[in-house]
Coordinates of C-alpha atoms in Angstrom, one line a residue:
Chain A
M874 CA -81.5 5.7 -9.9
T875 CA -78.1 6.6 -8.5
R876 CA -79.5 10.0 -7.5
R877 CA -82.3 8.6 -5.5
L878 CA -79.8 6.3 -3.8
E879 CA -77.7 9.3 -3.0
R880 CA -80.6 11.2 -1.6
G881 CA -81.5 8.2 0.5
A882 CA -78.1 8.0 1.9
E883 CA -78.1 11.7 2.6
F884 CA -81.4 11.4 4.4
K885 CA -80.1 8.5 6.5
D886 CA -77.0 10.6 7.3
W887 CA -79.3 13.4 8.3
G888 CA -81.2 11.1 10.6
T889 CA -78.1 9.8 12.4
Y890 CA -76.8 13.4 12.6
V891 CA -79.9 14.7 14.3
G892 CA -80.0 11.6 16.6
R893 CA -76.4 12.1 17.6
R894 CA -76.8 15.8 18.2
L895 CA -79.9 15.2 20.3
L896 CA -78.1 12.6 22.4
Q897 CA -75.1 14.9 22.8
G898 CA -77.4 17.7 23.9
L899 CA -79.0 15.4 26.5
L900 CA -75.6 14.4 27.7
V901 CA -74.5 18.0 28.2
L902 CA -77.7 18.7 30.1
W903 CA -77.2 15.7 32.3
A904 CA -73.6 16.7 33.0
A905 CA -74.7 20.3 33.8
F906 CA -77.2 18.9 36.3
T907 CA -74.5 16.8 37.8
L908 CA -72.0 19.6 38.1
A909 CA -74.7 21.9 39.6
F910 CA -75.6 19.1 42.1
I911 CA -72.0 18.7 43.1
I912 CA -71.5 22.4 43.7
L913 CA -74.8 23.0 45.5
Y914 CA -75.4 19.8 47.4
I915 CA -72.1 18.0 47.9
L916 CA -69.8 21.0 48.4
P917 CA -71.5 22.6 51.4
S918 CA -71.3 20.6 54.6
D919 CA -74.9 21.0 55.5
P920 CA -77.1 22.4 52.6
V921 CA -80.3 22.3 54.7
R922 CA -78.8 24.5 57.4
I923 CA -77.5 26.9 54.8
M924 CA -80.9 27.1 53.2
L925 CA -82.8 27.6 56.4
S926 CA -80.4 30.1 57.8
G927 CA -80.6 32.1 54.6
S928 CA -84.4 32.1 54.4
G929 CA -85.0 34.4 57.3
A930 CA -87.0 34.7 60.4
E931 CA -89.3 31.7 60.2
F932 CA -86.5 29.2 60.4
A933 CA -83.9 31.4 62.2
N934 CA -83.6 28.9 65.1
A935 CA -84.5 25.7 63.4
S936 CA -84.7 22.8 65.9
D937 CA -83.2 19.4 65.1
A938 CA -86.7 18.1 64.4
D939 CA -87.3 20.9 61.8
L940 CA -84.0 20.1 60.2
A941 CA -84.8 16.4 60.0
K942 CA -88.2 17.2 58.5
V943 CA -86.7 19.4 55.8
R944 CA -84.0 16.9 55.1
A945 CA -86.5 14.1 54.6
E946 CA -88.6 16.4 52.3
Y947 CA -85.6 17.1 50.1
G948 CA -84.3 13.5 50.3
L949 CA -81.2 14.8 52.0
D950 CA -81.3 12.3 54.8
K951 CA -80.1 9.7 52.4
S952 CA -76.5 9.0 51.3
A953 CA -75.1 11.4 48.6
P954 CA -75.4 8.9 45.6
L955 CA -79.0 8.2 46.6
Q956 CA -79.7 11.9 46.9
Y957 CA -78.3 12.4 43.5
L958 CA -80.4 9.7 41.9
H959 CA -83.5 11.0 43.7
A960 CA -82.9 14.5 42.4
L961 CA -82.0 13.3 38.9
W962 CA -85.1 11.2 38.7
N963 CA -87.3 14.1 39.8
A964 CA -85.6 16.5 37.4
A965 CA -86.0 14.1 34.6
S966 CA -89.7 14.0 35.3
G967 CA -89.9 17.8 35.4
D968 CA -89.8 18.4 39.1
L969 CA -87.0 20.7 40.2
G970 CA -88.1 20.7 43.9
R971 CA -89.6 23.5 45.9
S972 CA -88.2 26.9 46.8
I973 CA -87.2 27.1 50.5
Q974 CA -87.9 30.8 50.6
R975 CA -91.3 30.8 49.0
G976 CA -92.5 27.2 49.2
M977 CA -93.5 27.2 45.6
P978 CA -92.3 24.6 43.0
V979 CA -89.2 25.9 41.3
T980 CA -90.6 25.2 37.9
D981 CA -93.6 27.4 38.6
L982 CA -91.4 30.2 39.8
L983 CA -89.2 30.0 36.7
G984 CA -92.2 29.7 34.4
G985 CA -93.8 32.8 36.0
A986 CA -90.6 34.9 35.7
L987 CA -89.6 33.7 32.2
G988 CA -91.9 35.9 30.2
Q989 CA -90.5 39.1 31.6
T990 CA -86.9 37.9 30.9
V991 CA -87.6 36.7 27.4
R992 CA -89.1 40.1 26.5
L993 CA -86.1 41.8 28.0
G994 CA -83.7 39.4 26.2
L995 CA -85.4 39.8 22.8
A996 CA -85.4 43.5 23.0
A997 CA -81.7 43.5 24.1
F998 CA -80.8 41.1 21.4
A999 CA -82.4 43.2 18.7
I1000 CA -80.6 46.3 19.9
A1001 CA -77.3 44.4 20.3
L1002 CA -77.6 43.0 16.8
V1003 CA -78.3 46.4 15.2
L1004 CA -75.5 48.1 17.1
G1005 CA -73.0 45.3 16.6
V1006 CA -73.7 45.0 12.8
A1007 CA -73.6 48.8 12.5
V1008 CA -70.1 49.0 14.1
A1009 CA -68.7 46.1 12.2
L1010 CA -70.0 47.3 8.8
G1011 CA -69.1 50.9 9.7
A1012 CA -65.5 49.9 10.3
A1013 CA -65.5 47.9 7.0
F1014 CA -66.9 50.8 5.0
T1015 CA -64.6 53.4 6.5
R1016 CA -61.6 54.3 4.3
N1017 CA -59.8 56.6 6.7
R1018 CA -57.5 54.4 8.8
L1019 CA -57.7 56.6 11.9
V1020 CA -61.5 56.8 11.9
R1021 CA -61.7 53.0 11.3
Q1022 CA -59.4 52.4 14.3
L1023 CA -61.6 54.7 16.4
V1024 CA -64.8 52.8 15.3
L1025 CA -63.0 49.5 16.1
T1026 CA -62.1 50.6 19.6
T1027 CA -65.8 51.1 20.6
P1028 CA -66.4 47.4 21.2
S1029 CA -63.5 47.2 23.7
L1030 CA -65.1 50.1 25.5
G1031 CA -68.5 48.3 25.5
V1032 CA -67.1 45.2 27.1
S1033 CA -65.3 47.2 29.8
I1034 CA -68.3 49.1 31.2
P1035 CA -69.9 47.3 34.1
T1036 CA -73.6 46.8 33.4
F1037 CA -74.6 47.6 37.0
W1038 CA -73.1 51.0 36.5
S1039 CA -74.3 51.7 32.9
G1040 CA -77.8 50.8 34.1
L1041 CA -77.7 53.3 36.9
L1042 CA -76.1 55.9 34.6
F1043 CA -79.0 55.5 32.1
T1044 CA -81.5 55.8 34.9
Q1045 CA -79.8 58.9 36.2
V1046 CA -79.6 60.7 32.8
F1047 CA -82.8 59.5 31.0
A1048 CA -85.1 59.2 34.0
F1049 CA -84.0 61.8 36.5
R1050 CA -82.2 64.5 34.4
L1051 CA -84.2 64.4 31.2
G1052 CA -87.4 62.8 32.5
W1053 CA -87.9 60.8 29.3
V1054 CA -88.7 57.6 31.1
N1055 CA -90.6 56.9 34.3
V1056 CA -88.6 54.4 36.3
F1057 CA -91.5 53.4 38.5
D1058 CA -93.6 52.5 35.5
Q1059 CA -93.1 48.8 34.8
E1060 CA -96.0 48.2 32.4
S1061 CA -95.5 50.3 29.3
W1062 CA -93.2 49.3 26.4
K1063 CA -91.0 52.3 27.2
S1064 CA -90.0 50.8 30.5
I1065 CA -88.1 48.0 28.8
L1066 CA -85.9 50.4 26.8
L1067 CA -83.3 51.3 29.4
P1068 CA -82.8 47.7 30.8
A1069 CA -82.6 46.3 27.2
L1070 CA -80.1 48.9 26.2
T1071 CA -78.0 48.2 29.3
L1072 CA -78.0 44.5 28.6
A1073 CA -77.4 45.1 24.9
I1074 CA -74.1 47.1 25.3
P1075 CA -71.7 44.3 26.2
T1076 CA -73.6 41.9 23.8
S1077 CA -73.3 44.3 20.9
A1078 CA -69.7 44.9 21.6
F1079 CA -69.1 41.1 21.5
I1080 CA -71.1 40.8 18.3
A1081 CA -69.2 43.7 16.7
Q1082 CA -65.8 42.1 17.7
I1083 CA -66.6 38.7 16.2
L1084 CA -68.2 40.2 13.1
A1085 CA -65.5 42.7 12.4
K1086 CA -62.8 40.0 12.7
S1087 CA -64.6 37.5 10.4
L1088 CA -65.5 40.3 8.0
S1089 CA -61.9 41.3 7.5
A1090 CA -61.0 37.7 7.1
T1091 CA -63.7 37.1 4.5
L1092 CA -62.8 40.2 2.6
G1093 CA -59.3 38.7 2.0
E1094 CA -60.7 35.6 0.4
P1095 CA -60.2 34.9 -3.3
Y1096 CA -63.9 34.8 -4.2
I1097 CA -64.2 38.4 -3.0
Q1098 CA -61.4 39.4 -5.3
V1099 CA -63.2 37.7 -8.2
V1100 CA -66.4 39.7 -7.4
R1101 CA -64.3 42.9 -7.1
S1102 CA -62.5 42.2 -10.4
R1103 CA -65.9 42.0 -12.1
G1104 CA -66.5 45.6 -11.1
A1105 CA -68.9 45.1 -8.2
S1106 CA -69.3 48.2 -6.0
E1107 CA -67.8 48.0 -2.5
A1108 CA -71.3 48.1 -0.9
R1109 CA -72.4 45.2 -3.0
V1110 CA -69.3 43.2 -2.2
L1111 CA -69.7 43.8 1.5
L1112 CA -73.5 43.4 1.8
R1113 CA -74.2 40.7 -0.8
N1114 CA -71.0 38.6 -0.9
A1115 CA -69.0 39.1 2.3
F1116 CA -71.6 39.7 5.0
R1117 CA -73.4 36.4 4.6
N1118 CA -70.3 34.2 5.0
A1119 CA -68.8 36.5 7.6
S1120 CA -71.9 36.2 9.9
L1121 CA -71.7 32.4 10.1
P1122 CA -69.2 32.4 13.0
L1123 CA -71.6 34.6 14.9
L1124 CA -74.3 32.0 14.4
T1125 CA -72.3 29.3 16.2
M1126 CA -72.0 31.6 19.2
I1127 CA -75.7 32.5 19.6
G1128 CA -76.1 29.8 22.3
M1129 CA -73.3 31.4 24.3
I1130 CA -74.6 34.9 23.7
V1131 CA -78.1 34.1 24.9
G1132 CA -76.8 32.2 27.9
N1133 CA -74.7 35.2 28.9
M1134 CA -77.6 37.5 28.4
L1135 CA -79.6 35.3 30.8
A1136 CA -76.7 35.7 33.3
G1137 CA -76.5 39.4 32.6
S1138 CA -80.2 39.7 33.5
V1139 CA -79.3 39.0 37.1
V1140 CA -77.6 42.3 37.3
V1141 CA -79.9 44.3 35.0
E1142 CA -83.1 43.1 36.5
T1143 CA -81.8 43.8 39.9
V1144 CA -80.8 47.4 38.9
F1145 CA -84.1 48.1 37.3
S1146 CA -86.3 46.1 39.8
R1147 CA -87.9 43.9 37.1
M1148 CA -89.4 40.6 38.3
G1149 CA -87.8 38.2 35.9
V1150 CA -85.5 35.2 36.1
G1151 CA -82.5 37.3 36.8
R1152 CA -84.2 39.0 39.8
L1153 CA -85.4 35.6 41.0
T1154 CA -81.9 34.3 40.8
F1155 CA -80.6 37.3 42.8
E1156 CA -83.1 36.8 45.5
A1157 CA -82.5 33.0 45.6
V1158 CA -78.7 33.5 46.0
N1159 CA -79.3 36.1 48.6
A1160 CA -81.5 33.7 50.6
Q1161 CA -79.3 30.8 49.7
D1162 CA -82.3 29.1 48.3
I1163 CA -80.5 26.1 46.7
P1164 CA -83.3 24.5 44.7
V1165 CA -84.0 27.8 42.9
V1166 CA -80.4 28.4 42.1
M1167 CA -80.1 24.9 40.8
G1168 CA -83.2 25.4 38.7
V1169 CA -81.8 28.6 37.1
V1170 CA -78.5 26.8 36.3
I1171 CA -80.3 24.0 34.6
L1172 CA -82.5 26.4 32.7
A1173 CA -79.4 28.2 31.5
A1174 CA -77.8 25.0 30.4
A1175 CA -81.0 23.9 28.7
V1176 CA -81.3 27.2 26.8
F1177 CA -77.7 26.8 25.7
V1178 CA -78.2 23.2 24.6
V1179 CA -81.4 23.8 22.7
I1180 CA -80.0 26.9 20.8
S1181 CA -76.8 25.1 20.0
L1182 CA -78.8 22.1 18.7
V1183 CA -80.9 24.3 16.5
V1184 CA -77.8 26.1 15.2
D1185 CA -76.1 22.8 14.5
L1186 CA -79.1 21.5 12.6
I1187 CA -79.6 24.5 10.4
Y1188 CA -75.9 25.2 9.9
P1189 CA -75.4 22.8 7.0
L1190 CA -78.4 24.4 5.3
L1191 CA -76.8 27.8 5.5
D1192 CA -73.3 26.9 4.7
P1193 CA -73.1 24.4 1.9
R1194 CA -69.4 23.9 2.6
V1195 CA -70.4 22.0 5.8
S1196 CA -72.6 19.1 4.8
V1197 CA -74.1 16.7 7.3
R1198 CA -71.6 14.1 6.1
T1199 CA -68.5 16.2 6.7
A1200 CA -69.9 17.5 10.0
R1201 CA -70.4 13.9 11.1
R1202 CA -67.2 12.5 9.8
R1203 CA -64.8 15.2 10.9
N1204 CA -66.8 16.3 13.9
A1205 CA -65.7 19.6 12.5
A1206 CA -68.8 21.8 12.3
P1207 CA -67.7 24.7 14.6
S1208 CA -70.4 23.6 17.0
P1209 CA -70.3 24.7 20.6
L1210 CA -71.4 21.2 21.5
T1211 CA -68.5 19.4 19.8
P1212 CA -65.2 19.3 21.6
P1213 CA -62.3 20.9 19.8
S1214 CA -60.5 18.8 17.2
P1215 CA -57.2 17.4 18.2
D1216 CA -55.1 19.9 16.3
G1217 CA -56.6 22.6 18.3
T1218 CA -58.2 24.5 15.5
A1219 CA -61.6 24.6 17.0
A1220 CA -60.2 25.6 20.3
D1221 CA -58.5 28.6 18.7
L1222 CA -61.7 30.2 17.6
P1223 CA -63.7 30.5 20.8
S1224 CA -61.2 30.5 23.6
P1225 CA -60.1 34.2 24.1
T1226 CA -63.5 35.5 22.9
T1227 CA -65.3 33.2 25.3
A1228 CA -63.3 34.7 28.1
T1229 CA -64.3 38.2 26.9
I1230 CA -68.0 37.6 26.8
Q1231 CA -68.3 35.7 30.0
G1232 CA -66.9 38.7 31.9
A1233 CA -68.4 41.2 29.7
V1234 CA -72.0 40.5 30.4
A1235 CA -71.4 40.2 34.1
Chain B
M1095 CA -47.0 45.3 31.7
T1096 CA -43.6 44.7 33.1
A1097 CA -43.1 41.9 30.5
A1098 CA -43.2 44.5 27.8
T1099 CA -40.3 46.5 29.3
L1100 CA -38.2 43.9 31.1
P1101 CA -36.3 42.5 28.1
L1102 CA -34.3 45.8 28.1
A1103 CA -32.0 44.2 30.7
R1104 CA -30.8 41.5 28.3
P1105 CA -27.1 42.0 27.4
S1106 CA -27.0 40.5 23.9
N1107 CA -26.8 43.1 21.1
A1108 CA -29.5 41.7 18.9
T1109 CA -31.9 41.5 21.8
A1110 CA -31.0 45.0 22.9
T1111 CA -32.0 46.4 19.5
R1112 CA -35.2 44.3 19.5
A1113 CA -35.9 45.5 23.0
R1114 CA -35.4 49.1 22.0
A1115 CA -37.7 48.6 19.0
R1116 CA -40.2 47.1 21.4
A1117 CA -39.9 50.0 23.8
L1118 CA -40.5 52.3 20.8
T1119 CA -43.7 50.5 19.8
V1120 CA -44.9 50.8 23.4
I1121 CA -44.2 54.5 23.5
S1122 CA -45.7 55.1 20.0
R1123 CA -49.1 53.9 21.4
P1124 CA -50.5 56.5 23.7
G1125 CA -53.5 54.3 24.6
L1126 CA -51.2 51.6 25.8
V1127 CA -49.1 53.9 27.8
L1128 CA -52.2 55.4 29.4
A1129 CA -53.4 51.9 30.2
I1130 CA -50.1 51.0 31.9
L1131 CA -50.2 54.2 33.9
V1132 CA -53.8 53.6 35.1
I1133 CA -53.0 50.0 36.2
A1134 CA -49.7 51.2 37.9
L1135 CA -51.7 53.9 39.8
V1136 CA -54.3 51.4 41.0
I1137 CA -51.6 49.0 42.1
L1138 CA -50.0 51.8 44.1
W1139 CA -53.5 52.6 45.6
A1140 CA -53.6 49.0 46.8
F1141 CA -50.2 49.0 48.4
L1142 CA -49.8 52.5 49.7
P1143 CA -53.3 54.0 50.1
H1144 CA -52.2 56.5 52.7
L1145 CA -50.0 58.3 50.1
F1146 CA -53.0 59.2 48.0
T1147 CA -55.5 60.3 50.6
G1148 CA -55.4 61.6 54.1
Q1149 CA -59.1 60.8 54.8
D1150 CA -60.5 57.9 56.7
P1151 CA -62.3 55.5 54.4
L1152 CA -64.6 54.2 57.2
Q1153 CA -65.2 57.2 59.5
G1154 CA -67.5 59.8 58.0
V1155 CA -68.0 63.4 58.9
P1156 CA -71.8 63.8 59.4
S1157 CA -71.8 67.5 58.7
E1158 CA -70.3 66.9 55.3
R1159 CA -72.7 64.2 54.1
L1160 CA -73.6 64.1 50.4
S1161 CA -71.3 66.9 49.5
P1162 CA -70.5 67.2 45.8
P1163 CA -67.0 66.8 44.4
S1164 CA -64.6 69.5 45.5
G1165 CA -61.0 70.2 46.2
A1166 CA -61.4 68.6 49.7
H1167 CA -63.4 65.6 48.4
L1168 CA -62.3 64.7 44.9
F1169 CA -65.2 62.3 44.3
G1170 CA -67.6 63.9 46.8
T1171 CA -68.9 62.2 49.9
D1172 CA -71.5 59.6 50.6
H1173 CA -74.6 59.4 52.7
L1174 CA -72.5 59.0 55.9
G1175 CA -70.1 61.8 55.0
R1176 CA -67.3 59.4 54.1
D1177 CA -64.9 60.5 51.3
I1178 CA -65.6 58.4 48.2
F1179 CA -62.2 58.9 46.7
S1180 CA -60.6 57.6 49.9
R1181 CA -63.0 54.6 49.9
M1182 CA -62.0 53.8 46.3
V1183 CA -58.3 54.0 47.1
Y1184 CA -58.6 51.8 50.2
G1185 CA -61.0 49.5 48.3
A1186 CA -58.4 48.9 45.6
S1187 CA -56.5 46.5 47.8
L1188 CA -59.5 44.2 48.5
T1189 CA -60.8 44.3 44.9
L1190 CA -57.3 43.7 43.4
R1191 CA -56.5 40.9 45.8
A1192 CA -59.9 39.2 45.0
T1193 CA -59.1 39.6 41.3
L1194 CA -55.7 38.1 41.7
I1195 CA -57.1 35.1 43.6
A1196 CA -59.8 34.6 40.9
V1197 CA -57.3 34.7 38.1
L1198 CA -54.9 32.3 40.0
V1199 CA -57.7 29.8 40.8
G1200 CA -58.7 29.7 37.1
L1201 CA -55.1 29.7 35.9
V1202 CA -53.7 27.0 38.1
I1203 CA -56.7 24.6 38.0
G1204 CA -57.4 25.3 34.4
A1205 CA -53.8 25.0 33.2
L1206 CA -53.3 21.8 35.1
T1207 CA -56.5 20.3 33.7
G1208 CA -55.5 21.3 30.1
L1209 CA -52.0 20.1 30.6
V1210 CA -53.0 16.7 31.8
A1211 CA -55.7 16.4 29.2
G1212 CA -53.4 17.3 26.4
F1213 CA -50.4 15.4 27.5
V1214 CA -52.0 12.1 28.6
G1215 CA -54.7 12.0 25.9
R1216 CA -57.0 9.1 25.4
W1217 CA -59.9 8.7 27.9
V1218 CA -58.4 11.2 30.4
D1219 CA -58.6 13.8 27.7
D1220 CA -62.1 12.9 26.8
V1221 CA -63.4 13.0 30.4
L1222 CA -61.7 16.2 31.4
M1223 CA -62.7 18.0 28.2
R1224 CA -66.3 16.9 28.5
V1225 CA -66.3 18.5 32.0
V1226 CA -64.8 21.7 30.5
D1227 CA -67.5 21.7 27.8
V1228 CA -70.2 21.5 30.4
M1229 CA -68.6 24.4 32.3
L1230 CA -68.8 26.4 29.1
A1231 CA -72.4 25.5 28.7
I1232 CA -73.3 27.3 31.9
P1233 CA -72.8 31.1 31.7
G1234 CA -69.9 32.2 33.9
L1235 CA -71.8 34.5 36.2
L1236 CA -74.4 31.9 37.0
L1237 CA -71.7 29.3 37.7
S1238 CA -70.1 31.9 40.1
L1239 CA -73.5 32.5 41.7
A1240 CA -74.0 28.8 42.3
V1241 CA -70.6 28.6 44.0
V1242 CA -71.3 31.6 46.1
T1243 CA -74.6 30.1 47.2
A1244 CA -72.8 27.0 48.3
L1245 CA -69.8 28.6 49.9
G1246 CA -71.5 31.6 51.4
F1247 CA -70.8 35.4 51.0
G1248 CA -67.6 37.3 51.4
T1249 CA -64.8 38.6 49.2
L1250 CA -62.7 35.4 49.3
N1251 CA -65.7 33.2 48.4
V1252 CA -66.6 35.6 45.6
A1253 CA -63.0 35.5 44.3
I1254 CA -63.0 31.7 44.4
A1255 CA -66.4 31.6 42.6
V1256 CA -65.2 33.8 39.8
G1257 CA -62.0 31.7 39.6
V1258 CA -64.1 28.5 39.2
S1259 CA -66.0 30.1 36.3
N1260 CA -62.7 30.9 34.6
I1261 CA -61.3 27.3 34.7
A1262 CA -62.8 26.2 31.5
G1263 CA -61.3 28.9 29.3
F1264 CA -57.8 28.3 30.7
A1265 CA -58.1 24.6 30.3
R1266 CA -59.1 24.9 26.7
V1267 CA -56.2 27.1 25.7
M1268 CA -53.7 25.1 27.7
R1269 CA -54.8 21.8 26.2
S1270 CA -54.6 23.1 22.6
E1271 CA -51.1 24.5 23.3
T1272 CA -50.0 21.3 25.0
L1273 CA -51.1 19.3 21.9
K1274 CA -49.2 21.6 19.6
V1275 CA -46.0 21.3 21.7
R1276 CA -46.3 17.6 22.4
S1277 CA -45.8 16.7 18.8
L1278 CA -42.7 18.8 18.3
T1279 CA -39.4 17.1 17.6
Y1280 CA -37.6 18.1 20.8
V1281 CA -40.4 16.7 23.0
E1282 CA -40.4 13.4 21.0
A1283 CA -36.6 13.4 21.3
S1284 CA -36.8 13.8 25.0
R1285 CA -39.2 10.9 25.3
A1286 CA -37.1 8.8 22.9
L1287 CA -34.1 9.4 25.2
G1288 CA -36.1 7.7 27.9
S1289 CA -36.8 10.6 30.2
R1290 CA -39.7 10.2 32.6
S1291 CA -42.9 11.8 31.3
S1292 CA -43.2 14.0 34.4
Y1293 CA -39.7 15.4 33.5
T1294 CA -40.7 16.0 29.9
L1295 CA -43.8 17.7 31.0
R1296 CA -42.0 20.0 33.4
T1297 CA -39.0 21.0 31.4
H1298 CA -40.2 20.9 27.8
V1299 CA -44.0 21.0 27.5
L1300 CA -45.1 23.4 30.3
P1301 CA -42.6 26.2 29.6
N1302 CA -43.3 26.2 25.9
A1303 CA -47.1 25.9 26.2
I1304 CA -47.7 28.4 28.9
G1305 CA -47.2 31.6 26.9
P1306 CA -50.7 32.0 25.4
V1307 CA -52.2 30.9 28.8
V1308 CA -50.4 33.7 30.5
A1309 CA -51.6 36.1 27.8
L1310 CA -55.1 34.9 28.5
S1311 CA -54.7 35.5 32.2
A1312 CA -54.0 39.1 31.4
L1313 CA -57.3 39.3 29.6
E1314 CA -59.1 37.4 32.4
F1315 CA -57.8 40.0 34.8
G1316 CA -60.0 42.7 33.3
T1317 CA -63.1 40.4 33.1
A1318 CA -62.5 39.1 36.7
I1319 CA -62.6 42.7 38.0
L1320 CA -65.9 43.1 36.2
S1321 CA -67.3 39.8 37.6
I1322 CA -66.1 40.4 41.1
S1323 CA -67.5 44.0 41.3
S1324 CA -70.8 42.7 39.8
L1325 CA -71.1 40.1 42.6
S1326 CA -70.0 42.8 45.1
F1327 CA -72.6 45.2 43.7
L1328 CA -75.2 42.5 44.2
G1329 CA -74.1 42.4 47.9
F1330 CA -72.4 39.0 48.0
G1331 CA -68.9 40.4 48.7
A1332 CA -67.5 42.3 51.6
Q1333 CA -69.9 43.3 54.4
P1334 CA -71.0 47.0 54.7
P1335 CA -68.4 49.3 56.2
T1336 CA -65.6 47.6 54.2
P1337 CA -65.0 49.5 51.0
E1338 CA -65.2 47.3 47.8
W1339 CA -65.5 48.8 44.3
G1340 CA -68.8 47.1 43.4
S1341 CA -70.5 47.8 46.7
L1342 CA -69.5 51.4 46.5
V1343 CA -71.6 51.8 43.3
S1344 CA -74.4 50.0 45.0
D1345 CA -74.2 52.4 47.9
G1346 CA -75.2 55.2 45.6
R1347 CA -78.3 53.5 44.2
D1348 CA -80.7 55.3 46.5
Y1349 CA -79.1 58.7 45.8
L1350 CA -79.2 58.6 42.0
A1351 CA -81.3 61.7 41.7
T1352 CA -79.6 63.7 44.4
A1353 CA -75.9 62.6 44.6
W1354 CA -74.9 61.6 41.1
W1355 CA -71.2 61.4 42.1
M1356 CA -71.8 58.4 44.4
T1357 CA -72.2 56.0 41.5
T1358 CA -70.5 58.0 38.7
F1359 CA -66.9 58.1 40.0
P1360 CA -66.6 54.5 41.3
G1361 CA -68.3 53.2 38.1
L1362 CA -66.0 55.3 35.9
T1363 CA -62.9 54.1 37.8
I1364 CA -63.9 50.4 37.4
A1365 CA -64.6 50.9 33.7
A1366 CA -61.2 52.7 33.3
V1367 CA -59.3 49.9 35.1
V1368 CA -61.0 47.1 33.1
L1369 CA -60.5 49.0 29.9
S1370 CA -56.8 49.4 30.7
A1371 CA -56.3 45.8 31.7
N1372 CA -57.9 44.7 28.4
R1373 CA -55.8 47.1 26.4
I1374 CA -52.6 45.6 28.0
A1375 CA -53.9 42.1 27.5
R1376 CA -54.5 42.8 23.8
H1377 CA -51.0 44.0 23.5
L1378 CA -49.6 40.9 25.1
E1379 CA -51.7 38.7 23.0
G1380 CA -50.7 40.4 19.8
R1381 CA -47.0 39.9 20.4

């Protein structure tokens, strides 16, 4: 009887938790839209002129009538608040406007390019995960202090190498020197290897840093000592007992990692001439095609929000220490969506590392 | 980097011993010393480029185009016969200035936001931190690209754009530090004595909360160089003849198969500088 009641209460908690998180996600998305709108439409004195001057010959000498026509089409002849409501209403109904440069709806452009970038991102993420876990575990397994220090310095090397250079270096060595890859071939699975590796390097370095730090913290916990005192082998302690808990902080950062890989694809896809979202972004910025840039920013925010939401929802299932109730009450699940708690504990975790990855994937 | 060596000047005996110990720890770390040397060299490049190279960074010698690295051309020459080493040395000033602006924009706006949010609290804190959360939801490079789209191209705009993407990180650290300091006894005492909150903020909270934020700005220095040279590589920074680190790498893109030195040396230099800046930042953070 009491058990059923408890389960009912837990279920109700779960419902409110999901509802709250969904609402929070929508709020972040709305705020991201607003921020992007302020930057792209309010900040420039005349967005239409910027867009037309950037888009090339056709509009090079736009007459006032042309300008007025484009303004009317984009709703830019109205006052700023009305423009904003107009754009927000359209975005909410799935219309992100038309590209100035290509005349196509932004959603079509993004949809067409997304597949290429998702493939690149998945490949890069897989490589990054393998490399990052290997470095972190390698450091934890190594007894020799000097060797361990050496292994632990590789991540800082990884975040320092600019992707635009490593991409060119890989092309130079593997395509031109060794001839292993044909750079002009965009179809075969092999063509994705070099761009994925380029994108994976800073990501793997970030993963290794987080994992190594949390692994060494976990290894100092009492329950590990208990396992050790029972005579478990070091490999068993690491892989079975420590790794699972140590990888949890990484989980909360997946939203940020994926978002930064999307941003990193701007450089990588430009270097390797792949037609994905990144390349689309590069061309849009180059032509100052404001609606497309806006669309990409919203896409990135949406990706971040959705992934954070999913992580938040499955986190209590993976870590029994955080139940839905505690997460709700204390607002304490280390969620990227929740603001840091007043004592600054949550802020301590992501702050310096956030800074590292943001630049790292650039 | 100077912060690590400066305390030597303090007269007190105890501090002198501590300073000597500190100097010893610096020397006992060859990686850190090397990092300091690299950064010092690059700063010298920026201020006194003519001491390091006698060649013109803009005017090429057509007969020497695409010549490999040699005694005369340390990093080789590009497709217009310009000396790449000289272009890197002269480009240091522009790239470092842009980096400095980016870090300052992030530091000043971010620190002010965090300070106000942490000190005032209540709804001001809620509103400001929500804005910061949203800025963290958009990847830094994309935020910078949006700002560049709005402001237009050029080194200054790129620097501002990178600075804007750094605001959120600074604001978060500053806020959490302010919250820590605000509840300390001497701050409460100052308030209890009836001093104006702007006075308390200036004389007690800010000086005691700024430390970790400054350490963060050392870290941001390295990442800002990366972001700025990425945007410059994409072509949104300085316009063609002007040497800028990122655009130098991009100049070599069409000559990957024939002139490897055009991308290799500029890329290597950028990586070395970022690595050094990060190494120094880690040292400052760990203290």
